[in-house]
Short mmCIF file of C-alpha atoms in Angstrom, two decimals:
data_model
loop_
_atom_site.label_atom_id
_atom_site.label_comp_id
_atom_site.label_asym_id
_atom_site.label_seq_id
_atom_site.Cartn_x
_atom_site.Cartn_y
_atom_site.Cartn_z
CA ARG A 1 -50.33 23.34 20.38
CA LEU A 2 -47.52 24.76 18.22
CA SER A 3 -44.50 26.39 19.84
CA ARG A 4 -42.97 29.54 18.40
CA ARG A 5 -39.54 28.22 19.36
CA ARG A 6 -39.89 25.56 16.66
CA LEU A 7 -38.82 28.05 13.96
CA ALA A 8 -35.64 28.99 15.86
CA VAL A 9 -34.78 25.30 16.41
CA LEU A 10 -35.25 24.61 12.71
CA ALA A 11 -33.18 27.65 11.68
CA VAL A 12 -30.20 26.89 13.95
CA PHE A 13 -30.16 23.23 12.96
CA SER A 14 -30.30 24.12 9.26
CA CYS A 15 -27.36 26.52 9.70
CA TYR A 16 -24.95 24.12 11.40
CA SER A 17 -26.02 21.36 9.02
CA LEU A 18 -25.15 23.82 6.23
CA VAL A 19 -21.62 24.32 7.60
CA ASN A 20 -21.09 20.58 7.93
CA ALA A 21 -22.11 19.99 4.30
CA PHE A 22 -19.88 22.88 3.20
CA GLN A 23 -16.91 21.19 4.88
CA TRP A 24 -17.74 17.91 3.13
CA ILE A 25 -17.52 19.28 -0.42
CA GLN A 26 -14.91 22.05 -0.03
CA TYR A 27 -12.03 19.70 -0.92
CA SER A 28 -13.65 17.82 -3.80
CA ILE A 29 -14.66 20.89 -5.78
CA LEU A 30 -10.99 21.99 -5.61
CA SER A 31 -9.52 18.51 -6.09
CA ASN A 32 -6.82 19.70 -8.50
CA VAL A 33 -5.86 22.59 -6.17
CA PHE A 34 -5.61 20.48 -3.01
CA ALA A 35 -3.83 17.65 -4.86
CA SER A 36 -1.21 20.20 -5.90
CA PHE A 37 -1.01 21.85 -2.46
CA TYR A 38 -0.59 18.64 -0.45
CA GLY A 39 1.33 16.79 -3.19
CA VAL A 40 -1.06 13.82 -3.20
CA SER A 41 -3.12 11.95 -5.80
CA PHE A 42 -6.71 12.66 -6.82
CA THR A 43 -7.77 9.44 -5.10
CA GLN A 44 -6.40 10.73 -1.78
CA ILE A 45 -8.37 13.95 -2.25
CA ASP A 46 -11.49 11.89 -3.03
CA TRP A 47 -11.01 10.19 0.35
CA LEU A 48 -11.49 13.58 2.02
CA SER A 49 -15.07 13.32 0.77
CA MET A 50 -15.51 9.58 1.23
CA VAL A 51 -14.38 9.73 4.88
CA TYR A 52 -17.84 11.23 5.57
CA MET A 53 -19.39 8.07 4.17
CA VAL A 54 -16.95 5.66 5.84
CA ALA A 55 -17.41 7.19 9.30
CA TYR A 56 -21.18 7.15 9.08
CA VAL A 57 -21.71 3.42 8.60
CA PRO A 58 -20.19 2.05 11.86
CA LEU A 59 -21.30 5.02 13.98
CA ILE A 60 -24.93 5.40 12.95
CA LEU A 61 -26.33 2.74 15.30
CA PRO A 62 -24.60 4.20 18.39
CA ALA A 63 -25.69 7.68 17.26
CA THR A 64 -29.35 6.72 16.83
CA TRP A 65 -29.25 4.90 20.20
CA LEU A 66 -27.93 8.11 21.76
CA LEU A 67 -30.70 10.12 20.11
CA ASP A 68 -33.37 7.78 21.48
CA ALA A 69 -31.77 7.30 24.90
CA ARG A 70 -30.40 10.80 25.65
CA GLY A 71 -32.55 12.95 23.45
CA LEU A 72 -32.53 15.64 20.80
CA ARG A 73 -30.66 18.39 22.66
CA LEU A 74 -27.53 16.37 23.50
CA THR A 75 -27.36 14.95 19.98
CA ALA A 76 -27.64 18.43 18.48
CA LEU A 77 -24.88 19.78 20.74
CA LEU A 78 -22.56 16.90 19.79
CA GLY A 79 -23.13 17.53 16.09
CA ALA A 80 -22.50 21.28 16.35
CA GLY A 81 -19.52 20.87 18.71
CA LEU A 82 -17.66 18.27 16.66
CA ASN A 83 -18.34 20.35 13.55
CA GLY A 84 -16.53 23.29 15.13
CA LEU A 85 -13.66 21.14 16.43
CA GLY A 86 -13.01 19.70 12.98
CA ALA A 87 -13.02 23.18 11.46
CA TRP A 88 -10.35 24.42 13.91
CA LEU A 89 -8.17 21.34 13.30
CA LYS A 90 -8.20 22.18 9.60
CA CYS A 91 -6.70 25.56 10.44
CA ALA A 92 -3.68 23.69 11.84
CA SER A 93 -3.22 21.71 8.60
CA LEU A 94 -2.12 24.66 6.44
CA ALA A 95 1.17 23.21 5.23
CA PRO A 96 1.97 20.99 2.22
CA ASP A 97 3.22 18.15 4.45
CA ARG A 98 0.10 18.02 6.66
CA TYR A 99 -2.29 15.96 4.55
CA PRO A 100 -2.71 13.39 7.40
CA LEU A 101 -3.82 16.19 9.74
CA THR A 102 -6.36 17.60 7.30
CA LEU A 103 -7.68 14.05 6.80
CA ALA A 104 -8.02 13.65 10.58
CA ALA A 105 -9.82 17.00 10.80
CA GLN A 106 -12.20 15.94 8.05
CA ALA A 107 -12.79 12.69 9.95
CA VAL A 108 -13.94 14.72 12.99
CA CYS A 109 -16.38 16.62 10.76
CA ALA A 110 -17.52 13.25 9.41
CA VAL A 111 -18.33 12.08 12.94
CA ALA A 112 -20.28 15.31 13.46
CA GLN A 113 -22.32 14.46 10.38
CA VAL A 114 -23.51 11.25 12.08
CA PHE A 115 -25.26 13.40 14.69
CA ILE A 116 -26.76 15.70 12.03
CA LEU A 117 -28.19 13.73 9.12
CA GLY A 118 -30.71 11.77 11.18
CA LEU A 119 -32.29 14.80 12.85
CA PRO A 120 -34.52 16.42 10.16
CA SER A 121 -37.43 13.98 10.51
CA ARG A 122 -37.09 13.95 14.34
CA ILE A 123 -37.14 17.76 14.57
CA ALA A 124 -40.08 17.94 12.16
CA SER A 125 -42.11 15.32 14.05
CA VAL A 126 -41.36 16.55 17.58
CA TRP A 127 -41.75 20.29 16.95
CA PHE A 128 -44.15 20.73 14.00
CA GLY A 129 -47.86 20.08 13.39
CA PRO A 130 -49.24 17.46 10.98
CA THR A 131 -49.94 20.00 8.23
CA GLU A 132 -46.38 21.33 8.22
CA VAL A 133 -44.22 18.35 9.18
CA SER A 134 -43.19 17.41 5.61
CA THR A 135 -42.34 21.04 4.79
CA ALA A 136 -40.31 21.34 8.01
CA CYS A 137 -38.40 18.16 7.17
CA ALA A 138 -37.71 19.52 3.67
CA VAL A 139 -36.41 22.81 5.15
CA ALA A 140 -34.16 20.90 7.58
CA VAL A 141 -32.72 18.89 4.69
CA LEU A 142 -32.52 22.14 2.73
CA GLY A 143 -29.87 23.48 5.10
CA ASN A 144 -27.60 20.57 4.25
CA GLN A 145 -28.22 21.06 0.54
CA LEU A 146 -27.54 24.78 0.79
CA GLY A 147 -24.22 23.99 2.47
CA THR A 148 -23.32 21.77 -0.47
CA ALA A 149 -24.34 24.56 -2.84
CA ILE A 150 -22.14 27.12 -1.06
CA GLY A 151 -19.39 24.50 -0.97
CA PHE A 152 -19.57 24.31 -4.75
CA LEU A 153 -19.64 28.09 -5.25
CA LEU A 154 -17.40 29.70 -2.62
CA PRO A 155 -14.15 27.65 -2.49
CA PRO A 156 -13.25 28.15 -6.20
CA VAL A 157 -13.67 31.89 -5.66
CA LEU A 158 -11.71 32.03 -2.38
CA VAL A 159 -8.95 29.65 -3.52
CA PRO A 160 -8.06 30.17 -7.18
CA ASN A 161 -5.56 27.75 -8.68
CA THR A 162 -2.06 29.23 -8.24
CA PRO A 163 0.24 26.22 -8.74
CA ASN A 164 3.37 28.39 -8.97
CA ASP A 165 2.76 30.24 -5.68
CA THR A 166 2.26 27.85 -2.77
CA ASP A 167 2.37 30.63 -0.16
CA LEU A 168 -0.50 32.48 -1.84
CA MET A 169 -2.43 29.22 -2.10
CA ALA A 170 -1.92 28.56 1.63
CA HIS A 171 -3.06 32.13 2.44
CA ASN A 172 -6.25 31.69 0.40
CA ILE A 173 -6.99 28.32 1.98
CA SER A 174 -6.48 29.83 5.45
CA ILE A 175 -9.18 32.45 4.76
CA MET A 176 -11.63 29.65 3.97
CA PHE A 177 -10.63 27.46 6.91
CA TYR A 178 -10.61 30.20 9.59
CA GLY A 179 -13.91 31.68 8.37
CA THR A 180 -15.55 28.26 8.61
CA ALA A 181 -14.16 27.68 12.11
CA ILE A 182 -15.49 31.01 13.44
CA VAL A 183 -18.99 30.42 12.02
CA SER A 184 -19.05 26.84 13.37
CA THR A 185 -18.15 28.02 16.88
CA LEU A 186 -20.89 30.68 16.87
CA LEU A 187 -23.47 28.09 15.79
CA PHE A 188 -22.40 25.74 18.58
CA PHE A 189 -23.22 28.40 21.18
CA LEU A 190 -26.54 29.19 19.47
CA THR A 191 -27.44 25.51 19.57
CA GLY A 192 -26.92 25.50 23.34
CA VAL A 193 -29.22 28.51 23.72
CA VAL A 194 -32.02 27.55 21.33
CA PHE A 195 -32.39 23.76 21.45
CA GLU A 196 -34.75 22.12 23.91
CA GLU A 197 -35.70 18.46 24.12
CA LYS A 198 -39.31 19.00 23.06
CA PRO A 199 -42.01 21.69 23.20
CA LYS A 200 -44.18 22.10 26.27
CA TYR A 201 -47.23 20.74 24.44
CA PRO A 202 -47.21 18.03 21.72
CA PRO A 203 -47.86 19.53 18.25
CA SER A 204 -49.85 16.55 16.86
CA HIS A 205 -51.99 13.57 17.86
CA SER A 206 -49.23 11.15 16.84
CA GLN A 207 -46.73 12.89 19.14
CA ALA A 208 -49.26 12.93 21.97
CA VAL A 209 -49.66 9.16 21.58
CA LEU A 210 -45.89 8.60 21.59
CA GLN A 211 -45.38 10.79 24.66
CA THR A 212 -47.92 8.76 26.65
CA MET A 213 -46.03 5.50 26.00
CA PRO A 214 -44.08 4.40 29.12
CA PRO A 215 -40.29 4.49 28.52
CA GLU A 216 -40.00 0.81 29.45
CA ASP A 217 -42.22 -0.05 26.47
CA TYR A 218 -39.50 1.13 24.08
CA SER A 219 -36.60 -1.12 23.09
CA TYR A 220 -33.96 0.19 20.70
CA LYS A 221 -32.93 -3.33 19.72
CA GLN A 222 -36.54 -4.32 19.07
CA SER A 223 -37.05 -1.16 17.02
CA ILE A 224 -34.15 -2.15 14.73
CA ILE A 225 -35.59 -5.66 14.39
CA ASN A 226 -39.05 -4.27 13.59
CA LEU A 227 -37.62 -2.04 10.87
CA PHE A 228 -35.78 -4.88 9.15
CA ARG A 229 -38.92 -7.02 9.32
CA ASN A 230 -40.85 -4.25 7.57
CA THR A 231 -40.58 -5.22 3.88
CA PRO A 232 -41.63 -1.80 2.46
CA PHE A 233 -38.96 -0.14 4.62
CA VAL A 234 -36.25 -2.58 3.46
CA LEU A 235 -37.14 -1.83 -0.18
CA LEU A 236 -37.02 1.90 0.57
CA LEU A 237 -33.71 1.42 2.40
CA ILE A 238 -32.08 0.05 -0.76
CA SER A 239 -33.73 2.44 -3.23
CA TYR A 240 -32.93 5.49 -1.06
CA GLY A 241 -29.32 4.34 -0.75
CA ILE A 242 -29.01 4.03 -4.53
CA MET A 243 -30.38 7.50 -5.30
CA THR A 244 -28.57 9.36 -2.52
CA GLY A 245 -25.34 7.42 -3.07
CA ALA A 246 -25.48 8.41 -6.74
CA PHE A 247 -25.89 12.06 -5.71
CA TYR A 248 -22.87 11.81 -3.39
CA SER A 249 -20.81 10.27 -6.20
CA VAL A 250 -21.79 12.91 -8.76
CA SER A 251 -21.04 15.70 -6.27
CA THR A 252 -17.63 14.28 -5.36
CA LEU A 253 -16.52 13.75 -8.96
CA LEU A 254 -18.16 16.80 -10.57
CA ASN A 255 -14.91 18.79 -10.73
CA GLN A 256 -13.14 15.94 -12.51
CA MET A 257 -16.02 15.43 -14.95
CA ILE A 258 -16.18 19.10 -15.91
CA VAL A 259 -12.42 19.68 -16.12
CA THR A 260 -12.05 16.58 -18.34
CA HIS A 261 -14.16 18.20 -21.06
CA TYR A 262 -13.64 21.90 -20.20
CA GLU A 263 -10.03 22.46 -19.14
CA GLY A 264 -9.38 25.34 -16.75
CA GLU A 265 -13.07 25.76 -15.84
CA GLU A 266 -12.79 25.08 -12.10
CA VAL A 267 -14.90 28.12 -11.21
CA ASN A 268 -17.64 27.11 -13.65
CA ALA A 269 -17.52 23.57 -12.28
CA GLY A 270 -18.37 25.07 -8.90
CA ARG A 271 -21.15 27.12 -10.45
CA ILE A 272 -22.60 24.04 -12.12
CA GLY A 273 -22.54 22.29 -8.75
CA LEU A 274 -24.30 25.31 -7.26
CA THR A 275 -26.94 25.15 -9.98
CA LEU A 276 -27.44 21.45 -9.35
CA VAL A 277 -27.98 21.90 -5.61
CA VAL A 278 -30.03 25.13 -5.72
CA ALA A 279 -32.40 23.51 -8.20
CA GLY A 280 -32.60 20.57 -5.82
CA MET A 281 -33.45 22.90 -2.93
CA VAL A 282 -36.38 24.23 -4.92
CA GLY A 283 -37.38 20.65 -5.66
CA SER A 284 -37.19 19.76 -1.95
CA ILE A 285 -39.48 22.60 -0.91
CA ILE A 286 -41.99 21.87 -3.66
CA CYS A 287 -42.03 18.16 -2.79
CA GLY A 288 -42.44 18.94 0.92
CA LEU A 289 -45.39 21.27 0.28
CA TRP A 290 -46.91 18.73 -2.10
CA LEU A 291 -46.67 15.93 0.48
CA ASP A 292 -48.25 18.07 3.20
CA TYR A 293 -51.13 18.79 0.83
CA THR A 294 -51.70 15.38 -0.79
CA LYS A 295 -49.97 12.71 1.40
CA THR A 296 -49.19 10.84 -1.85
CA TYR A 297 -45.85 9.54 -0.60
CA LYS A 298 -45.29 6.53 -2.86
CA GLN A 299 -46.59 8.16 -6.04
CA THR A 300 -44.49 11.29 -5.56
CA THR A 301 -41.37 9.31 -4.65
CA LEU A 302 -41.71 7.06 -7.72
CA ILE A 303 -42.29 9.95 -10.13
CA VAL A 304 -39.28 11.88 -8.80
CA TYR A 305 -37.15 8.71 -9.04
CA ILE A 306 -38.08 8.21 -12.71
CA LEU A 307 -37.44 11.86 -13.57
CA SER A 308 -34.02 11.68 -11.83
CA PHE A 309 -33.14 8.71 -14.04
CA ILE A 310 -34.13 10.65 -17.17
CA GLY A 311 -32.23 13.73 -15.92
CA LEU A 312 -29.01 11.75 -15.40
CA LEU A 313 -29.28 10.22 -18.89
CA VAL A 314 -29.67 13.67 -20.47
CA PHE A 315 -26.80 15.07 -18.38
CA THR A 316 -24.58 12.14 -19.40
CA PHE A 317 -25.09 12.48 -23.15
CA THR A 318 -24.84 16.29 -23.26
CA LEU A 319 -21.78 16.69 -21.01
CA ASP A 320 -19.24 16.52 -23.87
CA LEU A 321 -21.05 18.69 -26.44
CA GLY A 322 -18.67 21.59 -25.79
CA TYR A 323 -21.31 24.05 -24.54
CA LEU A 324 -21.13 24.90 -20.84
CA ILE A 325 -24.58 26.52 -20.92
CA VAL A 326 -26.06 23.12 -21.82
CA VAL A 327 -24.30 21.55 -18.84
CA PHE A 328 -25.73 24.27 -16.57
CA VAL A 329 -29.27 23.52 -17.79
CA THR A 330 -29.02 19.72 -17.63
CA GLY A 331 -27.25 19.91 -14.26
CA GLY A 332 -30.09 22.06 -12.92
CA VAL A 333 -32.73 19.59 -14.14
CA LEU A 334 -30.79 16.68 -12.64
CA GLY A 335 -30.39 18.48 -9.31
CA PHE A 336 -34.08 19.46 -9.13
CA PHE A 337 -35.16 15.83 -9.06
CA MET A 338 -32.15 13.98 -7.59
CA THR A 339 -31.60 16.37 -4.66
CA GLY A 340 -35.34 16.99 -4.31
CA TYR A 341 -35.73 13.27 -3.57
CA LEU A 342 -33.78 13.40 -0.28
CA PRO A 343 -36.56 14.67 2.07
CA LEU A 344 -39.10 12.45 0.30
CA GLY A 345 -37.27 9.34 1.45
CA PHE A 346 -37.14 10.55 5.07
CA GLU A 347 -40.84 11.33 5.27
CA PHE A 348 -41.90 8.20 3.39
CA ALA A 349 -39.89 6.10 5.86
CA VAL A 350 -41.49 7.77 8.89
CA GLU A 351 -44.97 7.15 7.44
CA ILE A 352 -44.48 3.42 6.76
CA THR A 353 -42.62 2.70 10.03
CA TYR A 354 -44.64 4.71 12.63
CA PRO A 355 -44.45 4.45 15.65
CA GLU A 356 -40.78 3.46 15.34
CA SER A 357 -38.29 6.23 16.09
CA GLU A 358 -37.75 8.74 13.28
CA GLY A 359 -34.08 8.99 14.19
CA THR A 360 -33.60 5.22 13.77
CA SER A 361 -35.30 4.99 10.37
CA SER A 362 -33.51 8.11 9.10
CA GLY A 363 -30.19 6.83 10.41
CA LEU A 364 -30.54 3.54 8.59
CA LEU A 365 -31.50 5.34 5.38
CA ASN A 366 -28.41 7.51 5.63
CA ALA A 367 -26.20 4.50 6.40
CA SER A 368 -27.46 2.85 3.22
CA ALA A 369 -26.72 6.07 1.30
CA GLN A 370 -23.16 6.20 2.65
CA ILE A 371 -22.44 2.57 1.71
CA PHE A 372 -23.73 3.06 -1.81
CA GLY A 373 -21.93 6.42 -1.98
CA ILE A 374 -18.55 4.83 -1.17
CA VAL A 375 -19.00 2.07 -3.76
CA PHE A 376 -20.36 4.41 -6.42
CA THR A 377 -17.62 7.01 -5.90
CA LEU A 378 -14.84 4.44 -6.13
CA VAL A 379 -16.27 2.69 -9.20
CA GLN A 380 -17.39 5.84 -11.00
CA GLY A 381 -14.06 7.51 -10.26
CA LYS A 382 -12.20 4.53 -11.71
CA LEU A 383 -14.40 4.47 -14.82
CA THR A 384 -14.03 8.25 -15.25
CA THR A 385 -10.23 8.10 -14.97
CA ASP A 386 -9.69 5.00 -17.11
CA TYR A 387 -12.39 5.58 -19.73
CA SER A 388 -14.55 8.73 -19.62
CA PRO A 389 -17.14 10.54 -17.49
CA ARG A 390 -19.85 9.00 -19.72
CA ALA A 391 -18.87 5.47 -18.65
CA GLY A 392 -19.08 6.44 -14.97
CA ASN A 393 -22.46 8.14 -15.37
CA LEU A 394 -23.95 5.21 -17.30
CA PHE A 395 -22.90 2.98 -14.39
CA LEU A 396 -25.02 5.17 -12.09
CA CYS A 397 -27.94 5.16 -14.56
CA ALA A 398 -28.09 1.37 -14.45
CA TRP A 399 -28.31 1.38 -10.66
CA ILE A 400 -30.96 4.12 -10.57
CA PHE A 401 -33.08 2.03 -12.93
CA VAL A 402 -32.90 -0.77 -10.34
CA GLY A 403 -34.02 1.76 -7.73
CA ILE A 404 -37.10 2.61 -9.81
CA ILE A 405 -38.16 -1.05 -9.80
CA LEU A 406 -37.66 -1.35 -6.04
CA THR A 407 -39.65 1.83 -5.36
CA ALA A 408 -42.53 0.53 -7.48
CA LEU A 409 -42.67 -2.61 -5.30
CA ILE A 410 -43.15 -0.66 -2.03
CA LYS A 411 -46.60 -1.08 -0.51
CA SER A 412 -47.60 2.14 1.19
CA ASP A 413 -49.19 2.10 4.65
CA LEU A 414 -49.46 5.64 6.00
CA ARG A 415 -49.50 4.85 9.72
CA ARG A 416 -48.63 8.27 11.15
CA HIS A 417 -51.09 10.00 8.81
CA ASN A 418 -53.86 7.64 9.94
CA VAL A 419 -53.21 8.48 13.61
CA ASN A 420 -53.24 12.23 12.95
CA SER A 421 -56.45 11.80 10.93
CA GLY A 422 -58.12 9.88 13.72
CA ILE A 423 -58.16 6.63 11.70
CA MET A 424 -57.36 3.75 14.05
CA ASN A 425 -57.02 0.08 13.17
CA LEU A 426 -58.52 -2.08 15.92
CA ASP A 427 -58.13 -5.83 16.25
CA VAL A 428 -61.60 -7.13 17.14
CA LYS A 429 -62.02 -10.64 18.56
CA ALA A 430 -65.39 -12.30 19.15
CA VAL A 431 -65.82 -13.77 22.64
CA PRO A 432 -68.86 -15.17 24.46
CA VAL A 433 -70.91 -12.44 26.14
CA ASP A 434 -70.78 -14.03 29.57
CA SER A 435 -67.10 -14.99 29.48
CA PRO A 436 -64.85 -13.53 32.20
CA VAL A 437 -62.50 -10.69 31.34
CA GLU A 438 -58.96 -10.90 32.72
CA PRO A 439 -57.71 -7.91 34.74
CA GLY A 440 -55.88 -5.45 32.49
CA SER A 441 -57.44 -6.92 29.33
CA THR A 442 -58.22 -4.53 26.50
CA THR A 443 -60.92 -6.82 25.06
CA LEU A 444 -64.12 -4.93 24.20
CA LYS A 445 -67.15 -7.23 24.45
CA ILE A 446 -69.99 -6.31 22.14
CA GLN A 447 -73.36 -8.09 22.21
CA SER A 448 -74.89 -8.17 18.77
CA VAL A 449 -78.60 -7.54 18.46
CA LEU A 450 -80.20 -9.64 15.72
#
């Protein structure tokens, strides 16, 4: 039975995930402004983005253990609460000599992200029915993407570049920081009101099966081992990390790429980022609806991966033509496929790893994305600074091509779909008809009639 509360849970989660993503990108899209305000290098500003990736990797295993051991509600409250705490700490960093404090505040937001990114597939599976689970996961991821989109659009408008007036710059930054803190606090209280551990009745056959499993049958350590023994999942782990890490790198360095070829176009750089992410949001919803309708997980994932590769190539070779309208169009095409891929990876992982925890598989996927994101951002940033944005983008293209090959090698086994469809795989063993059956045995003895 479906619960009406599921829509409120999804909406509140999407909103505080939005604010967390907004806080991730708000520095990078104004890298020249914040470098001037704090008197630091562009690399130090890039670390305000990369701290999200660095914090995620060591903390994801404790966070997924907490999700499995203590549940959805506590994890959601931690994510929303730390998000608000980081936002208020930023309000205390409004002085040119307080870069270390703003980095610490961003680190708190980065820890909050650990309790956010792994929840979309868990919320979708626990609260939504089998015909809407992929769409729900896409909407949950959509909130994070929308936050990135607003993070591209709003900061350049709120904080114009005023290098000769530091007081005005600090005032404009304060408007952005205090507004974010107030919204984050409100969402924390809403999370406490709306979130429950699970609905009264399971929404699908697969959830009913999981809820009947005794707690002692579940081992977090064994779940991790099972996932790494699952070859299709390991291939997806690497290919998802490549694609999502490339998206993180492009998002972090977009301002530098645009300003290199179009000087003084910080606002349009933000608008191009907005176009990239909004197009990706449309792609996410379309892909989610398509998966709910067709269940063609591998085919859809592979096609989107190939089209992302083509989109990045086109974006790379049209970036320096001198026409911003072309960059808007190619950025939109790139975003439609690259950002649209994110929920596909989550749902594909849940399908090929069922009945393992959705939070664990999603957490490992995100950890892979963060590792690749750190490496890609550092290398692409170096190539962009020393050579050109084209060199950095071609570096990403080469890696995405590797991801296409890995995705093609994944063998799809839709376990969760088979349970919801009533398709069960039984191991049948022939035994003599008159043989004794041990107590507790699940052996089914069938006498054949010839």
